[in-house]
XYZ file of C-alpha atoms in Angstrom:
661
model
C -34.426 54.680 -25.854
C -33.713 58.304 -24.973
C -35.609 61.023 -26.844
C -34.370 64.564 -26.389
C -36.848 67.412 -26.073
C -36.537 70.292 -28.509
C -33.858 72.691 -27.334
C -32.983 76.169 -28.462
C -29.439 77.398 -27.888
C -29.414 81.161 -27.553
C -25.790 81.756 -28.415
C -22.469 79.994 -28.391
C -20.158 80.309 -25.413
C -16.413 80.062 -25.888
C -13.593 79.713 -23.382
C -9.869 80.011 -24.033
C -7.452 78.152 -21.728
C -3.719 78.864 -21.896
C -0.749 76.887 -20.639
C 1.441 78.531 -17.980
C 3.819 79.829 -20.688
C 0.903 80.961 -22.881
C 1.995 78.968 -25.947
C -0.371 75.981 -25.775
C -4.015 77.050 -26.060
C -7.292 75.131 -25.815
C -10.519 76.762 -27.015
C -13.791 75.242 -25.770
C -17.080 75.972 -27.531
C -20.723 74.898 -27.161
C -22.000 76.048 -30.555
C -25.146 74.207 -31.615
C -25.413 72.604 -28.202
C -22.486 70.295 -28.952
C -19.319 70.898 -26.935
C -16.044 70.977 -28.853
C -12.444 71.915 -28.211
C -9.573 73.057 -30.404
C -5.822 72.995 -29.662
C -3.085 75.261 -30.977
C 0.606 75.673 -30.218
C 2.381 78.950 -30.932
C -0.594 80.023 -33.037
C -0.595 76.877 -35.190
C -3.634 74.573 -35.048
C -2.700 71.033 -34.093
C -6.233 69.773 -33.432
C -9.237 71.168 -35.279
C -12.594 71.468 -33.540
C -13.101 68.075 -31.922
C -16.196 66.635 -30.235
C -16.713 66.194 -26.505
C -19.358 64.498 -24.414
C -20.552 61.052 -23.426
C -23.659 58.927 -23.385
C -25.019 57.331 -20.244
C -28.105 55.320 -19.426
C -29.465 58.518 -17.850
C -28.890 60.942 -20.714
C -27.190 61.640 -24.020
C -24.638 64.226 -22.913
C -23.337 64.975 -26.385
C -25.992 67.445 -27.530
C -28.413 70.061 -26.277
C -25.737 71.380 -23.923
C -24.922 74.862 -22.683
C -21.621 75.839 -21.099
C -22.824 77.764 -18.053
C -19.402 78.634 -16.652
C -15.753 77.712 -16.935
C -13.614 78.404 -13.904
C -9.835 78.399 -14.300
C -6.997 78.248 -11.814
C -3.298 77.381 -11.695
C -2.496 73.907 -10.373
C 0.834 72.378 -9.460
C 2.260 69.178 -8.088
C 5.705 67.959 -7.151
C 6.512 64.301 -6.668
C 9.276 61.718 -6.829
C 9.003 58.435 -8.707
C 11.778 55.859 -9.008
C 10.147 53.706 -11.653
C 9.750 55.901 -14.704
C 11.703 58.200 -17.010
C 12.200 61.045 -14.524
C 12.792 60.660 -10.805
C 11.593 64.077 -9.638
C 8.791 65.931 -11.387
C 7.436 69.440 -10.988
C 4.084 69.722 -12.711
C 2.390 73.040 -13.489
C -0.769 73.543 -15.489
C -3.889 75.619 -15.942
C -7.042 73.814 -14.913
C -10.462 74.708 -16.253
C -13.654 73.187 -14.876
C -16.355 73.791 -17.481
C -19.887 73.273 -16.195
C -22.473 72.119 -18.730
C -26.228 71.938 -18.349
C -28.834 70.264 -20.491
C -32.424 71.477 -20.524
C -35.283 69.096 -21.148
C -34.396 65.503 -20.474
C -36.184 62.283 -21.307
C -39.854 62.133 -22.174
C -42.150 61.127 -19.348
C -42.283 61.988 -15.684
C -38.690 63.311 -15.632
C -39.345 65.939 -18.331
C -37.805 69.264 -17.373
C -34.987 67.737 -15.320
C -31.511 69.256 -15.833
C -28.651 66.887 -16.468
C -25.401 68.482 -15.324
C -21.826 67.419 -15.820
C -18.353 68.986 -15.960
C -15.589 68.750 -18.509
C -12.275 69.284 -16.740
C -9.257 70.411 -18.743
C -5.601 70.560 -17.740
C -3.170 72.475 -19.980
C 0.559 72.327 -19.214
C 3.353 73.634 -21.431
C 3.401 70.420 -23.485
C 0.266 68.452 -22.630
C -3.502 68.836 -22.806
C -5.753 66.504 -20.838
C -9.471 66.299 -20.224
C -11.971 64.143 -18.382
C -15.637 64.199 -17.392
C -17.247 64.509 -13.989
C -20.754 63.147 -13.578
C -23.080 64.042 -10.715
C -26.041 62.306 -9.060
C -29.399 62.985 -10.688
C -32.251 64.270 -8.592
C -35.722 63.144 -9.576
C -39.151 62.465 -8.143
C -38.134 59.006 -7.038
C -35.113 60.239 -5.121
C -31.474 60.554 -6.035
C -29.807 58.356 -8.640
C -26.359 57.419 -7.386
C -25.245 54.969 -10.057
C -25.036 55.120 -13.837
C -23.671 53.328 -16.862
C -21.377 55.153 -19.275
C -22.180 53.579 -22.629
C -19.821 55.527 -24.899
C -17.863 58.732 -25.333
C -17.983 61.247 -28.143
C -14.459 62.350 -27.210
C -12.590 62.912 -30.452
C -9.374 64.225 -31.949
C -9.728 65.913 -35.336
C -6.482 66.499 -37.203
C -5.557 68.975 -39.946
C -5.669 67.734 -43.509
C -2.528 65.899 -44.555
C -1.658 64.582 -41.098
C 0.085 61.198 -41.168
C -0.249 58.457 -38.568
C 1.961 56.061 -36.599
C -0.524 53.558 -35.230
C -0.758 50.037 -33.820
C -3.902 48.124 -34.934
C -6.121 46.578 -32.281
C -6.564 42.829 -32.646
C -9.934 41.170 -32.774
C -10.843 39.390 -29.535
C -10.331 35.686 -28.874
C -7.813 35.213 -31.685
C -4.119 34.529 -31.996
C -2.266 32.065 -29.775
C -4.731 30.083 -27.655
C -7.372 32.784 -28.218
C -5.499 35.271 -26.016
C -5.918 38.440 -28.101
C -6.214 41.361 -27.916
C -2.867 41.784 -26.187
C -1.408 44.966 -27.680
C 1.123 42.971 -29.706
C 0.828 44.100 -33.319
C 3.135 45.985 -35.678
C 2.833 49.723 -36.246
C 1.978 51.274 -39.575
C 4.345 54.213 -40.052
C 3.670 57.532 -41.785
C 0.329 56.203 -42.989
C -2.597 58.291 -44.222
C -5.590 59.163 -42.068
C -9.053 57.677 -42.436
C -8.243 54.038 -41.736
C -9.488 51.904 -38.849
C -6.655 49.428 -38.451
C -7.834 45.873 -39.026
C -11.393 47.016 -38.440
C -11.119 47.410 -34.673
C -9.252 50.698 -34.390
C -5.924 51.285 -32.680
C -4.325 50.681 -29.322
C -2.898 53.519 -27.274
C -0.652 55.424 -27.494
C -1.250 56.876 -30.975
C 1.226 59.197 -32.697
C 0.360 61.730 -35.407
C 2.538 64.067 -37.491
C 0.925 67.381 -38.386
C 1.987 68.371 -41.912
C 4.359 71.143 -42.903
C 1.531 72.987 -44.652
C -0.082 73.682 -41.300
C 3.077 75.157 -39.830
C 3.997 78.798 -40.220
C 5.606 79.701 -43.591
C 8.988 80.391 -42.017
C 9.005 76.866 -40.540
C 9.562 75.129 -43.868
C 10.601 71.524 -43.445
C 9.207 71.187 -39.928
C 6.209 69.300 -38.701
C 4.339 69.037 -35.468
C 3.790 65.920 -33.400
C 0.763 64.836 -31.375
C 0.576 61.783 -29.103
C -2.874 60.633 -27.943
C -3.301 58.325 -24.959
C -5.153 57.989 -21.657
C -4.229 57.736 -17.998
C -5.796 57.074 -14.619
C -7.745 54.014 -15.753
C -8.516 51.569 -12.953
C -11.284 49.174 -11.961
C -13.825 51.993 -11.987
C -13.869 52.253 -15.791
C -12.974 50.497 -19.019
C -9.715 50.864 -20.908
C -10.206 52.418 -24.322
C -8.852 52.474 -27.862
C -9.023 54.892 -30.794
C -11.511 54.393 -33.625
C -11.805 56.059 -37.025
C -14.983 56.160 -39.096
C -13.203 57.617 -42.114
C -11.699 61.066 -42.314
C -9.695 63.169 -39.919
C -11.572 62.535 -36.661
C -10.402 59.782 -34.332
C -12.671 58.977 -31.413
C -12.563 57.094 -28.138
C -13.756 53.504 -28.454
C -14.863 51.222 -25.631
C -13.865 47.512 -25.476
C -15.036 44.943 -28.001
C -17.991 42.744 -27.104
C -16.058 39.513 -27.689
C -13.319 40.286 -25.175
C -13.108 38.058 -22.068
C -14.764 35.282 -24.062
C -17.859 37.463 -24.289
C -18.212 37.957 -20.545
C -19.090 41.366 -19.174
C -20.378 44.544 -20.730
C -18.471 46.898 -23.010
C -19.727 49.840 -20.912
C -18.564 51.242 -17.574
C -20.715 51.057 -14.455
C -19.981 54.008 -12.178
C -21.108 55.331 -8.823
C -21.951 59.012 -8.686
C -20.326 61.430 -8.484
C -17.513 60.035 -10.623
C -14.609 61.253 -12.712
C -13.623 59.382 -15.857
C -10.004 58.644 -16.837
C -7.995 61.414 -18.484
C -7.630 61.662 -22.268
C -4.110 63.001 -22.864
C -2.723 64.970 -25.804
C 1.010 65.674 -25.916
C 2.068 68.262 -28.499
C 5.401 69.526 -29.798
C 7.128 71.039 -32.802
C 9.741 68.283 -32.350
C 9.610 64.874 -30.711
C 11.197 66.311 -27.549
C 7.859 66.943 -25.834
C 6.691 63.446 -26.745
C 9.795 61.689 -25.393
C 10.089 63.847 -22.276
C 6.401 64.064 -21.283
C 5.435 62.806 -17.822
C 1.700 63.434 -18.250
C 0.717 59.792 -17.624
C 1.810 60.149 -14.005
C 1.256 63.902 -13.553
C -2.523 63.485 -13.480
C -2.865 60.588 -11.038
C -2.231 59.915 -7.355
C -1.093 56.784 -5.456
C -4.005 54.513 -4.569
C -2.213 52.976 -1.586
C 1.092 53.128 0.263
C 3.934 50.778 -0.553
C 4.077 47.972 1.995
C 7.874 47.974 1.804
C 10.745 49.873 0.256
C 10.730 48.228 -3.169
C 14.035 47.917 -4.988
C 14.777 47.597 -8.696
C 17.452 46.345 -11.031
C 18.531 43.887 -13.686
C 17.913 40.183 -14.100
C 18.059 37.202 -16.441
C 15.525 34.709 -17.780
C 16.111 31.452 -19.592
C 12.857 31.197 -21.541
C 13.695 33.730 -24.285
C 16.666 31.587 -25.365
C 15.763 28.102 -24.086
C 11.939 28.187 -24.206
C 9.701 25.940 -22.055
C 12.179 23.088 -21.634
C 14.623 25.423 -19.888
C 12.234 25.841 -16.983
C 13.795 23.098 -14.881
C 15.645 23.131 -11.573
C 19.181 22.719 -12.914
C 18.853 25.327 -15.671
C 17.293 27.870 -13.340
C 20.110 27.262 -10.878
C 22.567 27.950 -13.700
C 20.789 31.224 -14.459
C 20.901 32.169 -10.790
C 24.659 31.680 -10.897
C 24.753 33.782 -14.072
C 22.798 36.639 -12.479
C 25.105 36.474 -9.456
C 28.162 36.651 -11.720
C 26.684 39.692 -13.454
C 25.869 41.369 -10.142
C 22.212 41.331 -11.121
C 19.268 41.344 -8.761
C 16.961 38.617 -10.070
C 15.990 35.683 -12.259
C 12.574 35.431 -13.905
C 11.338 31.833 -13.805
C 8.827 31.513 -16.614
C 5.829 29.289 -17.369
C 5.398 25.666 -16.257
C 7.640 25.955 -13.209
C 4.905 24.451 -11.043
C 4.997 21.231 -13.103
C 8.654 21.072 -14.176
C 10.146 22.219 -10.865
C 7.330 22.022 -8.332
C 6.563 24.069 -5.263
C 8.891 22.236 -2.880
C 11.872 22.472 -5.211
C 10.995 26.077 -6.034
C 11.270 26.932 -2.347
C 14.693 25.278 -2.379
C 15.639 27.195 -5.521
C 14.596 30.461 -3.887
C 16.780 29.710 -0.865
C 19.708 28.990 -3.171
C 19.103 32.234 -5.064
C 19.025 34.232 -1.839
C 22.312 32.684 -0.769
C 23.759 34.150 -3.972
C 22.194 37.575 -3.415
C 19.580 36.948 -6.117
C 15.772 36.956 -5.936
C 13.132 35.284 -8.096
C 10.161 36.500 -10.139
C 7.595 33.771 -10.929
C 5.319 33.510 -13.989
C 1.537 32.967 -13.708
C -1.351 32.626 -16.127
C -4.065 35.229 -15.443
C -6.422 32.328 -16.080
C -10.157 32.668 -15.595
C -12.316 31.659 -18.546
C -10.963 34.080 -21.153
C -8.158 32.095 -22.816
C -7.138 28.610 -23.857
C -3.477 29.035 -22.900
C -2.383 25.782 -21.239
C 0.703 27.239 -19.571
C 0.626 26.943 -15.803
C 0.365 27.837 -12.948
C -3.348 28.134 -13.700
C -6.188 29.219 -11.468
C -4.015 31.148 -9.038
C -4.524 34.791 -9.998
C -8.160 35.283 -11.016
C -9.809 34.723 -7.616
C -8.968 36.409 -4.333
C -8.716 33.391 -2.034
C -6.418 31.375 -4.302
C -4.390 34.452 -5.175
C -3.779 35.482 -1.569
C -2.872 31.933 -0.548
C -0.349 31.793 -3.375
C 1.080 35.189 -2.479
C 1.439 34.189 1.183
C 3.497 31.191 0.024
C 5.648 33.484 -2.105
C 6.199 35.914 0.745
C 7.201 33.057 3.064
C 9.757 31.846 0.511
C 11.305 35.224 -0.300
C 9.951 35.623 -3.840
C 10.487 39.146 -5.214
C 7.556 39.386 -7.595
C 5.280 37.932 -10.231
C 4.817 38.114 -13.979
C 1.149 37.579 -14.866
C 0.323 36.766 -18.500
C -2.551 36.251 -20.960
C -5.170 38.801 -19.959
C -8.506 38.922 -21.723
C -9.122 42.490 -22.867
C -10.073 45.927 -21.592
C -13.545 45.488 -20.093
C -14.203 46.778 -16.598
C -13.978 43.355 -14.868
C -10.521 42.875 -16.392
C -9.403 46.307 -15.213
C -10.648 45.330 -11.761
C -8.538 42.168 -11.949
C -5.399 44.173 -12.721
C -6.114 46.384 -9.722
C -6.917 43.448 -7.443
C -3.692 41.631 -8.348
C -1.634 44.756 -7.696
C -3.399 45.546 -4.422
C -3.070 42.008 -3.046
C 0.539 41.717 -4.210
C 1.460 44.887 -2.335
C 0.101 43.428 0.898
C 2.556 40.558 0.498
C 5.467 42.751 -0.619
C 5.480 41.518 -4.224
C 6.278 43.497 -7.354
C 4.157 42.924 -10.457
C 4.925 42.663 -14.175
C 2.100 42.132 -16.672
C 2.387 40.369 -20.050
C -0.119 39.657 -22.794
C -1.845 42.688 -21.388
C -3.183 46.179 -21.818
C -1.183 49.406 -21.764
C -0.272 50.814 -18.338
C -2.109 54.060 -17.683
C -0.315 55.988 -14.947
C 0.164 52.784 -12.974
C 3.744 53.505 -11.892
C 2.411 56.223 -9.605
C -1.000 54.738 -8.852
C 0.335 51.359 -7.705
C 3.719 51.520 -5.898
C 4.523 47.835 -6.500
C 3.750 47.977 -10.220
C 6.863 47.470 -12.366
C 6.045 47.253 -16.068
C 3.811 45.837 -18.780
C 4.613 44.181 -22.074
C 1.852 45.704 -24.254
C 4.171 45.603 -27.253
C 5.441 43.157 -29.875
C 8.250 42.078 -27.557
C 11.412 39.974 -27.664
C 9.710 36.555 -27.798
C 8.948 37.269 -31.449
C 12.682 37.504 -32.144
C 12.885 33.837 -31.149
C 9.757 32.796 -33.017
C 10.520 34.212 -36.483
C 13.325 35.617 -38.591
C 11.048 38.366 -39.835
C 10.960 39.891 -36.352
C 14.769 39.784 -36.226
C 14.968 41.466 -39.622
C 12.641 44.227 -38.397
C 14.153 44.577 -34.917
C 15.810 47.928 -35.570
C 12.696 49.421 -37.179
C 10.534 48.338 -34.261
C 13.011 49.580 -31.664
C 13.125 52.972 -33.374
C 9.329 53.018 -33.151
C 8.823 51.969 -29.514
C 11.234 54.671 -28.330
C 8.876 57.372 -29.620
C 5.476 55.785 -29.018
C 4.853 52.821 -26.699
C 7.616 53.405 -24.162
C 7.030 57.134 -23.712
C 3.756 56.644 -21.782
C 4.680 53.759 -19.499
C 7.285 51.208 -18.474
C 7.820 48.577 -21.170
C 8.878 45.031 -20.336
C 10.502 44.087 -23.630
C 13.010 41.478 -22.449
C 15.681 42.219 -25.039
C 19.378 43.170 -25.233
C 20.693 39.720 -26.040
C 24.362 39.220 -26.901
C 23.715 35.812 -28.472
C 24.089 35.616 -32.234
C 21.210 33.122 -32.358
C 18.029 32.782 -30.309
C 18.884 29.262 -29.252
C 20.536 27.693 -26.211
C 23.526 26.453 -28.239
C 23.981 29.852 -29.911
C 24.465 27.998 -33.208
C 20.941 27.506 -34.549
C 17.610 29.316 -34.591
C 16.770 32.828 -35.676
C 19.709 35.118 -36.411
C 20.159 38.474 -34.715
C 20.693 41.167 -37.364
C 21.587 43.941 -34.948
C 24.989 44.624 -33.403
C 26.235 44.186 -29.861
C 26.317 47.966 -29.461
C 22.677 48.045 -30.599
C 21.904 45.673 -27.709
C 23.646 48.011 -25.270
C 21.789 51.011 -26.685
C 18.358 49.405 -26.270
C 19.185 48.712 -22.613
C 19.148 52.513 -22.292
C 16.433 53.333 -24.827
C 13.869 50.868 -23.400
C 12.732 52.067 -19.991
C 11.655 49.756 -17.178
C 12.824 49.825 -13.572
C 13.199 46.035 -13.589
C 14.881 44.655 -16.708
C 15.126 40.933 -17.429
C 17.594 40.897 -20.284
C 17.845 38.191 -22.929
C 21.488 37.468 -22.168
C 22.585 33.904 -21.444
C 25.331 32.337 -19.262
C 27.451 31.604 -22.354
C 27.781 35.359 -22.924
C 30.282 35.482 -20.059
C 32.769 33.819 -22.400
C 31.515 34.315 -25.971
C 30.543 38.008 -25.909
C 32.960 40.975 -25.909
C 34.187 41.773 -22.416
C 33.361 45.479 -22.824
C 29.770 44.625 -23.772
C 29.312 42.286 -20.807
C 30.745 44.888 -18.437
C 28.371 47.531 -19.782
C 25.408 45.220 -19.181
C 26.649 44.652 -15.631
C 26.742 48.385 -14.976
C 23.827 49.895 -16.948
C 21.148 51.416 -14.675
C 17.448 50.559 -14.814
C 16.182 53.605 -12.927
C 16.679 57.100 -14.298
C 16.666 60.694 -13.109
C 15.985 62.458 -16.410
C 15.484 61.905 -20.134
C 16.312 64.137 -23.110
C 15.365 63.790 -26.760
C 18.339 64.401 -29.045
C 17.339 63.292 -32.536
C 15.391 60.699 -34.436
C 12.331 59.751 -36.449
C 9.878 56.914 -35.674
C 10.899 53.716 -37.417
C 14.101 55.211 -38.832
C 16.539 56.147 -36.075
C 16.483 57.169 -32.443
C 18.927 59.062 -30.235
C 17.989 59.959 -26.670
C 19.878 60.530 -23.419
C 19.144 59.342 -19.886
C 20.708 60.502 -16.624
C 21.383 58.205 -13.664
C 23.703 58.445 -10.674
C 25.545 61.459 -12.035
C 26.205 59.964 -15.486
C 24.566 60.676 -18.828
C 23.963 57.763 -21.196
C 23.438 58.890 -24.801
C 22.029 55.964 -26.797
C 21.344 55.746 -30.518
C 20.239 53.093 -33.023
C 19.587 53.123 -36.766
C 17.152 51.118 -38.931
C 17.859 52.866 -42.247
C 20.051 51.472 -45.001
C 22.026 54.683 -44.984
C 24.220 55.362 -41.969
C 23.113 58.168 -39.665
C 25.821 60.803 -39.905
C 25.100 63.874 -37.840
C 26.378 66.193 -35.157
C 24.762 66.029 -31.732
C 25.056 68.137 -28.633
C 26.025 66.139 -25.581
C 23.976 66.798 -22.427
C 27.163 67.048 -20.358
C 30.290 69.191 -20.391
C 32.848 66.550 -19.382
C 35.880 66.729 -21.643
C 36.446 62.955 -21.609
C 33.842 60.242 -22.074
C 33.382 56.615 -23.127
C 32.082 55.750 -26.590
C 30.646 52.387 -27.706
C 30.263 52.360 -31.492
C 30.068 50.176 -34.606
C 31.974 50.207 -37.850
C 30.221 49.626 -41.184
C 30.427 45.837 -40.691
C 28.832 46.112 -37.222
C 32.043 45.325 -35.408
C 31.693 47.054 -32.074
C 34.323 48.657 -29.892
C 34.748 50.761 -26.799
C 37.121 53.688 -26.547
C 37.780 56.810 -24.543
C 37.253 60.056 -26.411
C 38.096 63.646 -25.596
C 36.367 66.775 -26.823
C 36.450 70.345 -25.600
C 33.090 71.060 -27.246
C 29.672 69.598 -26.440
C 29.036 69.121 -30.183
C 30.354 65.803 -31.513
C 30.107 64.027 -34.847
C 28.534 60.590 -34.744
C 27.881 57.795 -37.227
C 25.528 54.840 -36.758
C 25.314 52.143 -39.483
C 22.177 50.202 -40.344
C 21.263 47.819 -37.486
C 24.034 49.400 -35.449
C 24.159 51.371 -32.257
C 25.955 54.051 -30.318
C 26.334 54.703 -26.610
C 28.209 57.635 -25.085
C 28.680 57.720 -21.315
C 29.923 60.847 -19.561
C 29.846 62.431 -16.143
C 27.188 65.076 -15.618
C 29.202 68.233 -14.927
């Protein structure tokens, strides 16, 4: 147990860090020996004084600290990325490296040793980020080059009256086949502060609305928005969550002890020097900064080069409609023909293919797919000893030798990629498994999708063959229960502003079936319109999209809807927030190949009737819209002005497509 020597702090040091435009300001303070920071935008406080620091097995670096210096400089980066919301990014920020020292130390022979670490801040025009840098410790016995980070004090203290939009963390080893936590719970919307979810805190990202009372008097009716998340997490650390002990302060929480069936520590073992992952804070007076932020990828760098020029696009999968029994040779061949007819790139062959098709027939199926210009993604269980899920292939992804043998077979047979499911939590060994799968897959030219998994944290840029993660209550629940279908619009209007803004989301939606059943006559009933399905194909971002459409849609769905799904892009050049409110309605625009796609959906009983400004100046454009009975249509519309009136009924959608001019 660490016992701190008595320390006297002479005076408090304070450092002010401004964004390049001077509007976003972070103030760092060491008053009382405890480092804190505060964040304001345009003079309005969005985060009150919030704690900083961490505890290691060498020292408690949350108290008895003095900020010795804080050096600032301008930093910039420019990069291209095909697989996220913006294809070319120019990043500018102010960086501050604040050096802290701690006098005293532990009792015993190391008394008088100084423990030194840095807190590094980055402040751009819409984002604040910070992380810690730990250094080796010099002592009588030599230099300590390894440490254990046991916890962080890192917190986010909100003004009184702030409301929350949060997704509760599941307890470990629960749910289907003891596979939780898997980031698949429903959000609580506009809730009060001071709660701790179901007792285990909340999964990232976490959205907060700063109340009107905090805003300037002339800004009546407005509120501020804050999104908290993290990025840069890899096998060198744990993935974290947000905890609340009651009140306005939310703090970083490490994994739960029961994750991975109790295997592994909840702490992070690090080699020194080390830098921890970034804690990110995106701030705006509207949701524009939230939707348009690229901070998850701005702060990281690629960990290796792509082994090939990876391509992206659309695909189909039978499981969402036909479930396990559809994973047979003949049905997968039918879906290959369907993808070919749609001009799509791939088919995702889901669980149990190894038993219901077999390796030899799968090689034949892959050859057939390639003859049609289609490639295959194959499903795998992450396996190990952290779940009871019986779905196979099992025992192929958790160990290097078996994994690489399997990937060599896939490469030989022209497989495009893998979908790995049922991970066991956020402990460091599990984060190492994610990284190992991605690294090995790249060597064999395979793209990777994760399901039943943690949130991606800058992985699009860190791992060039990474595609997307589920980490959301995804489309399978629309098949499993009518309640999910009834809430589909509410959830879609939530994911657009929270989950999907920080990383690619493999939702697997946009069905044109009326029922989630192979005969399209039975099963759960889709409440949303066909235009809603088209809109979510734009709203939900992932560079590889396996849609929930089925071969029967070629004849039983509207021709204009099928054609749209043939043509809709999956990679984007830019994104713009237009209007919306989490859980109520969402309208955003995405640019691809010289065309703007404006997509909107509505979950409210009342129709959304508003005027929006189009992001293009073309005088003629295509409009997909619903009437009050959710009957969809496509028409050409002309307007000399960029302002247009729109109307979206409950469970309905809107898509406007126009040339970028």
